[in-house]
Amino acid sequence: MANVVKSPTSPLTTAEIAALALSLAHLGSGPQADAARHGLRHAFEHLELGDDVVAATLATLTAPLPAPVADRARTIASAITSRLVIRLHYRDVSGRVTVRDVDPVTCMVHREHWYLVGMCRMRGAIRAFRFDRIIATEPTFVPARPHRPEGFLPFQGKRAA
């Protein structure tokens, strides 16, 4: 098998990293999944990961999700790709469970957690839902409203003027 080398002057884009990471997230474990995660780690070798947040995020990106969470991640990925509303049964930090319809936009990792980012129809606002707090997912046949991912960065701080 040949090795393919990508020029260091054209690193992976954020969108490429997110797509690869989400694909890996629901692969589970096994030889292909392990090889794919190794490949993603290898893609980051040229980056300096001195920042603890970046290092923790990379570790989360390349760790397999538990099987039940991976199943829900597959449903979420399908909803994003199909541009359909997804119904979530979600347990918040206080332990309250709500059922929410969400226009899914993207998934992201921040530190040790995966998040679904989308427009929550119940709240009428952008929300980030931690994967490990999503207790069930239901696909729907309702078309999601289009939303640009650039407006859905819940962990992006305000830049100083």
GROMACS .gro file of C-alpha atoms in nm:
model
  161
    1MET     CA    1   0.000   0.000   0.000
    2ALA     CA    2   0.136   0.341  -0.097
    3ASN     CA    3   0.179   0.629   0.144
    4VAL     CA    4   0.009   0.952   0.045
    5VAL     CA    5   0.169   1.274   0.162
    6LYS     CA    6  -0.026   1.599   0.175
    7SER     CA    7   0.173   1.919   0.141
    8PRO     CA    8   0.236   2.087   0.480
    9THR     CA    9   0.137   2.418   0.317
   10SER     CA   10  -0.223   2.297   0.282
   11PRO     CA   11  -0.330   2.161   0.622
   12LEU     CA   12  -0.672   2.012   0.683
   13THR     CA   13  -0.950   2.265   0.702
   14THR     CA   14  -1.175   2.292   1.007
   15ALA     CA   15  -1.461   2.143   0.803
   16GLU     CA   16  -1.242   1.848   0.696
   17ILE     CA   17  -1.133   1.783   1.056
   18ALA     CA   18  -1.494   1.800   1.181
   19ALA     CA   19  -1.615   1.561   0.911
   20LEU     CA   20  -1.335   1.314   0.979
   21ALA     CA   21  -1.385   1.333   1.354
   22LEU     CA   22  -1.763   1.281   1.334
   23SER     CA   23  -1.710   0.984   1.103
   24LEU     CA   24  -1.462   0.838   1.351
   25ALA     CA   25  -1.688   0.907   1.648
   26HIS     CA   26  -1.947   0.654   1.547
   27LEU     CA   27  -1.713   0.393   1.402
   28GLY     CA   28  -1.684   0.230   1.742
   29SER     CA   29  -1.381   0.008   1.790
   30GLY     CA   30  -1.210  -0.244   1.571
   31PRO     CA   31  -0.918  -0.256   1.326
   32GLN     CA   32  -1.052   0.000   1.076
   33ALA     CA   33  -1.158   0.242   1.348
   34ASP     CA   34  -0.820   0.215   1.522
   35ALA     CA   35  -0.636   0.274   1.193
   36ALA     CA   36  -0.857   0.573   1.110
   37ARG     CA   37  -0.799   0.730   1.453
   38HIS     CA   38  -0.426   0.675   1.416
   39GLY     CA   39  -0.448   0.852   1.079
   40LEU     CA   40  -0.623   1.152   1.231
   41ARG     CA   41  -0.362   1.174   1.509
   42HIS     CA   42  -0.093   1.151   1.239
   43ALA     CA   43  -0.256   1.443   1.052
   44PHE     CA   44  -0.203   1.657   1.363
   45GLU     CA   45   0.165   1.567   1.412
   46HIS     CA   46   0.285   1.883   1.237
   47LEU     CA   47   0.080   2.104   1.469
   48GLU     CA   48   0.215   2.232   1.797
   49LEU     CA   49  -0.036   2.130   2.062
   50GLY     CA   50   0.104   2.318   2.357
   51ASP     CA   51  -0.243   2.440   2.453
   52ASP     CA   52  -0.411   2.205   2.704
   53VAL     CA   53  -0.755   2.275   2.554
   54VAL     CA   54  -0.633   2.177   2.206
   55ALA     CA   55  -0.462   1.864   2.339
   56ALA     CA   56  -0.776   1.758   2.531
   57THR     CA   57  -0.991   1.824   2.226
   58LEU     CA   58  -0.762   1.613   2.006
   59ALA     CA   59  -0.775   1.328   2.259
   60THR     CA   60  -1.157   1.344   2.250
   61LEU     CA   61  -1.161   1.354   1.869
   62THR     CA   62  -0.959   1.036   1.848
   63ALA     CA   63  -1.122   0.833   2.127
   64PRO     CA   64  -1.406   0.593   2.045
   65LEU     CA   65  -1.749   0.681   2.179
   66PRO     CA   66  -1.932   0.428   2.397
   67ALA     CA   67  -2.160   0.210   2.180
   68PRO     CA   68  -2.495   0.371   2.282
   69VAL     CA   69  -2.354   0.722   2.226
   70ALA     CA   70  -2.204   0.612   1.893
   71ASP     CA   71  -2.550   0.488   1.783
   72ARG     CA   72  -2.698   0.827   1.863
   73ALA     CA   73  -2.405   0.996   1.681
   74ARG     CA   74  -2.494   0.800   1.366
   75THR     CA   75  -2.852   0.927   1.385
   76ILE     CA   76  -2.727   1.282   1.439
   77ALA     CA   77  -2.482   1.259   1.146
   78SER     CA   78  -2.760   1.127   0.923
   79ALA     CA   79  -2.988   1.417   1.022
   80ILE     CA   80  -2.714   1.670   0.944
   81THR     CA   81  -2.640   1.510   0.607
   82SER     CA   82  -3.008   1.473   0.517
   83ARG     CA   83  -3.089   1.824   0.642
   84LEU     CA   84  -3.375   1.693   0.853
   85VAL     CA   85  -3.493   1.795   1.199
   86ILE     CA   86  -3.386   1.556   1.474
   87ARG     CA   87  -3.583   1.496   1.792
   88LEU     CA   88  -3.368   1.473   2.104
   89HIS     CA   89  -3.454   1.343   2.448
   90TYR     CA   90  -3.208   1.551   2.646
   91ARG     CA   91  -3.108   1.549   3.011
   92ASP     CA   92  -2.972   1.887   3.116
   93VAL     CA   93  -2.708   1.950   3.381
   94SER     CA   94  -2.982   1.962   3.650
   95GLY     CA   95  -3.118   1.622   3.547
   96ARG     CA   96  -3.438   1.753   3.381
   97VAL     CA   97  -3.536   1.565   3.066
   98THR     CA   98  -3.691   1.752   2.775
   99VAL     CA   99  -3.787   1.649   2.425
  100ARG     CA  100  -3.663   1.896   2.167
  101ASP     CA  101  -3.678   1.926   1.791
  102VAL     CA  102  -3.351   2.062   1.657
  103ASP     CA  103  -3.240   2.187   1.317
  104PRO     CA  104  -2.895   2.023   1.326
  105VAL     CA  105  -2.611   2.232   1.191
  106THR     CA  106  -2.284   2.069   1.292
  107CYS     CA  107  -2.106   1.867   1.556
  108MET     CA  108  -1.803   1.983   1.743
  109VAL     CA  109  -1.568   1.880   2.018
  110HIS     CA  110  -1.464   2.105   2.302
  111ARG     CA  111  -1.221   1.961   2.553
  112GLU     CA  112  -1.359   1.624   2.666
  113HIS     CA  113  -1.706   1.644   2.512
  114TRP     CA  114  -1.884   1.606   2.179
  115TYR     CA  115  -2.169   1.846   2.102
  116LEU     CA  116  -2.450   1.868   1.850
  117VAL     CA  117  -2.490   2.235   1.758
  118GLY     CA  118  -2.818   2.349   1.611
  119MET     CA  119  -3.126   2.565   1.632
  120CYS     CA  120  -3.346   2.439   1.914
  121ARG     CA  121  -3.707   2.487   1.807
  122MET     CA  122  -3.827   2.471   2.168
  123ARG     CA  123  -3.601   2.761   2.275
  124GLY     CA  124  -3.591   2.938   1.939
  125ALA     CA  125  -3.217   2.978   1.977
  126ILE     CA  126  -2.880   2.827   1.900
  127ARG     CA  127  -2.793   2.550   2.145
  128ALA     CA  128  -2.512   2.301   2.194
  129PHE     CA  129  -2.623   1.958   2.319
  130ARG     CA  130  -2.362   1.736   2.483
  131PHE     CA  131  -2.368   1.390   2.329
  132ASP     CA  132  -2.342   1.217   2.667
  133ARG     CA  133  -2.657   1.400   2.785
  134ILE     CA  134  -2.862   1.301   2.481
  135ILE     CA  135  -3.053   0.997   2.606
  136ALA     CA  136  -3.238   0.922   2.282
  137THR     CA  137  -3.256   1.045   1.923
  138GLU     CA  138  -3.541   1.012   1.677
  139PRO     CA  139  -3.508   1.088   1.308
  140THR     CA  140  -3.793   1.291   1.158
  141PHE     CA  141  -3.899   1.362   0.802
  142VAL     CA  142  -3.931   1.735   0.871
  143PRO     CA  143  -3.693   1.945   0.660
  144ALA     CA  144  -3.452   2.149   0.872
  145ARG     CA  145  -3.429   2.521   0.810
  146PRO     CA  146  -3.093   2.616   0.658
  147HIS     CA  147  -2.844   2.770   0.900
  148ARG     CA  148  -2.485   2.871   0.830
  149PRO     CA  149  -2.235   2.692   1.054
  150GLU     CA  150  -2.032   3.013   1.100
  151GLY     CA  151  -2.304   3.149   1.329
  152PHE     CA  152  -2.306   2.841   1.550
  153LEU     CA  153  -1.985   2.862   1.748
  154PRO     CA  154  -2.096   2.853   2.112
  155PHE     CA  155  -1.744   2.838   2.254
  156GLN     CA  156  -1.601   3.119   2.044
  157GLY     CA  157  -1.517   3.411   2.270
  158LYS     CA  158  -1.569   3.771   2.175
  159ARG     CA  159  -1.263   3.920   2.015
  160ALA     CA  160  -1.114   4.228   2.173
  161ALA     CA  161  -1.167   4.541   1.967
   0.00000   0.00000   0.00000
